mmCIF file of C-alpha atoms in Angstrom:
data_model
loop_
_atom_site.group_PDB
_atom_site.id
_atom_site.type_symbol
_atom_site.label_atom_id
_atom_site.label_comp_id
_atom_site.label_asym_id
_atom_site.label_seq_id
_atom_site.Cartn_x
_atom_site.Cartn_y
_atom_site.Cartn_z
ATOM 1 C CA MET A 870 150.270 65.479 147.423
ATOM 2 C CA ILE A 871 147.804 66.542 144.337
ATOM 3 C CA ALA A 872 150.163 69.311 144.036
ATOM 4 C CA ARG A 873 153.171 66.659 143.600
ATOM 5 C CA LEU A 874 151.340 64.265 141.723
ATOM 6 C CA ARG A 875 150.041 66.975 139.465
ATOM 7 C CA GLY A 876 153.952 68.213 139.207
ATOM 8 C CA PHE A 877 155.102 64.875 138.676
ATOM 9 C CA THR A 878 152.804 64.689 135.514
ATOM 10 C CA THR A 879 153.519 68.518 134.217
ATOM 11 C CA ALA A 880 157.202 67.462 134.433
ATOM 12 C CA VAL A 881 157.240 64.322 132.554
ATOM 13 C CA ARG A 882 154.380 66.130 129.526
ATOM 14 C CA ALA A 883 157.148 68.750 129.466
ATOM 15 C CA LEU A 884 159.648 66.437 129.028
ATOM 16 C CA ARG A 885 158.358 64.129 126.718
ATOM 17 C CA GLY A 886 157.783 67.174 124.390
ATOM 18 C CA ALA A 887 160.725 66.838 122.814
ATOM 19 C CA LYS A 888 159.686 63.715 121.561
ATOM 20 C CA ALA A 889 156.345 63.742 121.080
ATOM 21 C CA VAL A 890 155.970 64.501 117.570
ATOM 22 C CA GLU A 891 157.562 61.041 116.875
ATOM 23 C CA THR A 892 156.068 59.315 120.061
ATOM 24 C CA VAL A 893 152.764 59.515 120.365
ATOM 25 C CA PRO A 894 151.731 58.969 116.401
ATOM 26 C CA ALA A 895 153.481 55.420 117.622
ATOM 27 C CA ALA A 896 151.575 54.821 120.659
ATOM 28 C CA ALA A 897 148.079 55.875 119.472
ATOM 29 C CA GLY A 898 148.601 54.129 116.642
ATOM 30 C CA ALA A 899 149.709 50.788 118.619
ATOM 31 C CA ARG A 900 146.551 51.255 120.550
ATOM 32 C CA GLN A 901 144.278 51.019 118.118
ATOM 33 C CA SER A 902 145.688 48.096 116.775
ATOM 34 C CA ARG A 903 145.629 46.357 120.170
ATOM 35 C CA ALA A 904 142.057 47.640 120.622
ATOM 36 C CA ALA A 905 140.816 46.532 116.677
ATOM 37 C CA GLN A 906 142.775 43.133 117.264
ATOM 38 C CA GLY A 907 140.440 42.843 120.530
ATOM 39 C CA GLU A 908 144.348 42.151 122.450
ATOM 40 C CA ALA A 909 144.155 43.560 126.044
ATOM 41 C CA ALA A 910 146.152 46.345 127.217
ATOM 42 C CA PRO A 911 149.295 45.897 128.809
ATOM 43 C CA VAL A 912 149.956 46.051 132.513
ATOM 44 C CA ILE A 913 152.939 48.758 131.376
ATOM 45 C CA ASN A 914 154.046 49.710 128.637
ATOM 46 C CA PRO A 915 157.746 49.293 128.092
ATOM 47 C CA ALA A 916 158.011 51.234 125.451
ATOM 48 C CA THR A 917 156.759 54.405 127.201
ATOM 49 C CA LEU A 918 159.120 53.636 130.287
ATOM 50 C CA ALA A 919 161.847 53.490 128.035
ATOM 51 C CA ASP A 920 160.757 56.625 126.294
ATOM 52 C CA LEU A 921 160.609 58.080 130.079
ATOM 53 C CA GLU A 922 164.278 56.531 130.844
ATOM 54 C CA GLY A 923 165.650 58.285 127.853
ATOM 55 C CA LEU A 924 164.697 61.605 128.893
ATOM 56 C CA GLY A 925 166.465 61.454 132.460
ATOM 57 C CA SER A 926 169.564 62.850 133.022
ATOM 58 C CA SER A 927 171.056 60.358 134.889
ATOM 59 C CA PRO A 928 170.544 56.118 135.608
ATOM 60 C CA ALA A 929 168.771 57.555 138.600
ATOM 61 C CA PHE A 930 165.963 59.389 136.653
ATOM 62 C CA ILE A 931 163.639 56.416 136.324
ATOM 63 C CA ASP A 932 164.646 54.503 139.586
ATOM 64 C CA LYS A 933 163.218 58.037 141.131
ATOM 65 C CA LEU A 934 160.187 58.518 139.138
ATOM 66 C CA ILE A 935 158.721 54.701 139.722
ATOM 67 C CA GLY A 936 159.462 55.450 143.223
ATOM 68 C CA VAL A 937 157.998 58.459 142.860
ATOM 69 C CA PHE A 938 154.646 57.045 141.242
ATOM 70 C CA VAL A 939 154.450 54.454 143.420
ATOM 71 C CA ALA A 940 154.552 56.291 146.457
ATOM 72 C CA ASP A 941 151.367 58.528 145.544
ATOM 73 C CA ASN A 942 149.342 55.796 144.058
ATOM 74 C CA VAL A 943 149.766 54.495 147.682
ATOM 75 C CA THR A 944 148.687 57.522 149.049
ATOM 76 C CA LEU A 945 145.732 58.082 146.742
ATOM 77 C CA MET A 946 144.558 54.732 146.484
ATOM 78 C CA ALA A 947 143.603 54.816 150.594
ATOM 79 C CA LYS A 948 142.228 58.363 150.193
ATOM 80 C CA MET A 949 139.812 56.414 147.363
ATOM 81 C CA GLU A 950 138.845 53.746 149.978
ATOM 82 C CA SER A 951 138.304 56.562 152.263
ATOM 83 C CA ALA A 952 136.141 58.407 149.863
ATOM 84 C CA LEU A 953 134.169 55.580 149.101
ATOM 85 C CA GLY A 954 134.012 54.319 152.271
ATOM 86 C CA ALA A 955 132.084 57.843 152.849
ATOM 87 C CA ARG A 956 130.223 57.660 149.870
ATOM 88 C CA ASN A 957 131.990 60.167 148.448
ATOM 89 C CA VAL A 958 131.727 59.856 144.543
ATOM 90 C CA ALA A 959 132.613 63.498 143.824
ATOM 91 C CA GLU A 960 136.383 63.341 146.025
ATOM 92 C CA PHE A 961 136.452 59.534 144.615
ATOM 93 C CA ARG A 962 136.555 61.174 141.198
ATOM 94 C CA SER A 963 138.855 64.008 142.193
ATOM 95 C CA HIS A 964 141.525 60.898 143.113
ATOM 96 C CA LEU A 965 140.628 58.586 140.299
ATOM 97 C CA HIS A 966 141.363 61.138 137.673
ATOM 98 C CA ALA A 967 144.623 61.969 139.566
ATOM 99 C CA ILE A 968 145.792 58.271 138.853
ATOM 100 C CA LYS A 969 144.657 58.222 135.885
ATOM 101 C CA GLY A 970 146.347 61.405 134.816
ATOM 102 C CA SER A 971 149.952 59.326 136.398
ATOM 103 C CA ALA A 972 149.133 56.053 134.576
ATOM 104 C CA THR A 973 149.193 57.444 131.436
ATOM 105 C CA SER A 974 152.225 59.603 131.973
ATOM 106 C CA MET A 975 153.862 56.038 132.937
ATOM 107 C CA GLY A 976 152.437 53.991 130.722
ATOM 108 C CA ALA A 977 149.705 51.876 132.483
ATOM 109 C CA GLU A 978 147.354 51.305 129.738
ATOM 110 C CA ARG A 979 145.254 48.512 131.491
ATOM 111 C CA LEU A 980 144.942 51.125 134.835
ATOM 112 C CA THR A 981 144.658 54.044 132.664
ATOM 113 C CA GLY A 982 141.554 52.404 130.451
ATOM 114 C CA TYR A 983 140.020 51.151 133.861
ATOM 115 C CA CYS A 984 140.167 54.325 135.517
ATOM 116 C CA ARG A 985 138.873 55.892 131.608
ATOM 117 C CA ASP A 986 135.388 53.333 132.556
ATOM 118 C CA LEU A 987 135.255 54.275 136.097
ATOM 119 C CA GLY A 988 135.086 58.145 134.947
ATOM 120 C CA ARG A 989 132.148 57.681 132.347
ATOM 121 C CA ARG A 990 130.454 55.513 135.174
ATOM 122 C CA SER A 991 127.295 57.144 136.755
ATOM 123 C CA ASP A 992 127.338 57.682 140.464
ATOM 124 C CA ALA A 993 124.962 55.195 141.782
ATOM 125 C CA GLU A 994 126.694 52.936 139.922
ATOM 126 C CA ILE A 995 130.145 53.397 141.459
ATOM 127 C CA ARG A 996 128.481 53.551 144.879
ATOM 128 C CA LEU A 997 126.942 49.394 144.355
ATOM 129 C CA GLN A 998 129.952 48.763 142.562
ATOM 130 C CA ILE A 999 132.168 49.717 145.714
ATOM 131 C CA PRO A 1000 133.411 46.481 146.286
ATOM 132 C CA SER A 1001 134.163 45.408 143.038
ATOM 133 C CA ILE A 1002 136.002 48.420 142.058
ATOM 134 C CA LEU A 1003 138.304 48.412 145.089
ATOM 135 C CA LYS A 1004 139.487 45.467 144.553
ATOM 136 C CA ARG A 1005 140.249 45.743 141.086
ATOM 137 C CA MET A 1006 142.085 49.340 141.753
ATOM 138 C CA ARG A 1007 144.087 47.048 144.251
ATOM 139 C CA ASP A 1008 144.919 44.581 141.790
ATOM 140 C CA GLU A 1009 145.609 46.618 139.029
ATOM 141 C CA LEU A 1010 147.930 48.687 141.182
ATOM 142 C CA ALA A 1011 149.881 45.375 142.804
ATOM 143 C CA GLY A 1012 150.241 44.721 139.065
ATOM 144 C CA ILE A 1013 151.380 47.868 138.151
ATOM 145 C CA ARG A 1014 153.876 47.895 141.124
ATOM 146 C CA GLU A 1015 155.229 44.439 140.534
ATOM 147 C CA SER A 1016 155.761 45.128 136.452
ATOM 148 C CA LEU A 1017 157.917 48.381 137.737
ATOM 149 C CA GLU A 1018 159.867 46.222 140.102
ATOM 150 C CA ARG A 1019 160.556 43.458 137.563
ATOM 151 C CA TYR A 1020 161.542 46.819 135.238
ATOM 152 C CA LEU A 1021 163.781 47.906 137.374
ATOM 153 C CA GLN A 1022 165.492 44.357 138.192
ATOM 154 C CA GLU A 1023 165.641 43.832 134.863
ATOM 155 C CA ARG A 1024 167.445 46.936 133.790
ATOM 156 C CA ARG A 1025 169.961 46.655 136.940
ATOM 157 C CA ASN A 1026 171.272 43.097 135.576
ATOM 158 C CA SER A 1027 171.078 44.316 132.021
ATOM 159 C CA THR A 1028 173.991 47.315 133.174
ATOM 160 C CA GLY A 1029 175.610 45.087 135.764
ATOM 161 C CA GLN A 1030 173.808 46.928 138.744
ATOM 162 C CA ALA A 1031 172.470 44.001 140.425
#
């Protein structure tokens, strides 16, 4: 599963490579602008989804990409819960890194930021905050799933595929 996720993020990065010159500076500027203004990161960055959709060779590409993203993160969340249940912070960090990478690729900016924050915490801090970490991760993933489902539904409605 981790190999599949790595393959997913590698494929997205490779596909985005052609557009990197024009999209990365704009996205970085938007993040800096939001941070400078004290704005919260969006659950999902619609510009990233639009970029990903533009990279696909068929209309089903983004549907499949989102399906893989959601399924993989359900599995990773279960593994994170198991790791923290066993108080195995090293294993938790491995799964956290995988989620952060896929979240970054999909434009899940708020989750990416939270994962980055968790990655900076000490093992002792992680162990002390297990219940709140798991709740926040579940909430973030649920919010992302809802946002992605809404995005797909709006896309279907706009193309008459509802």
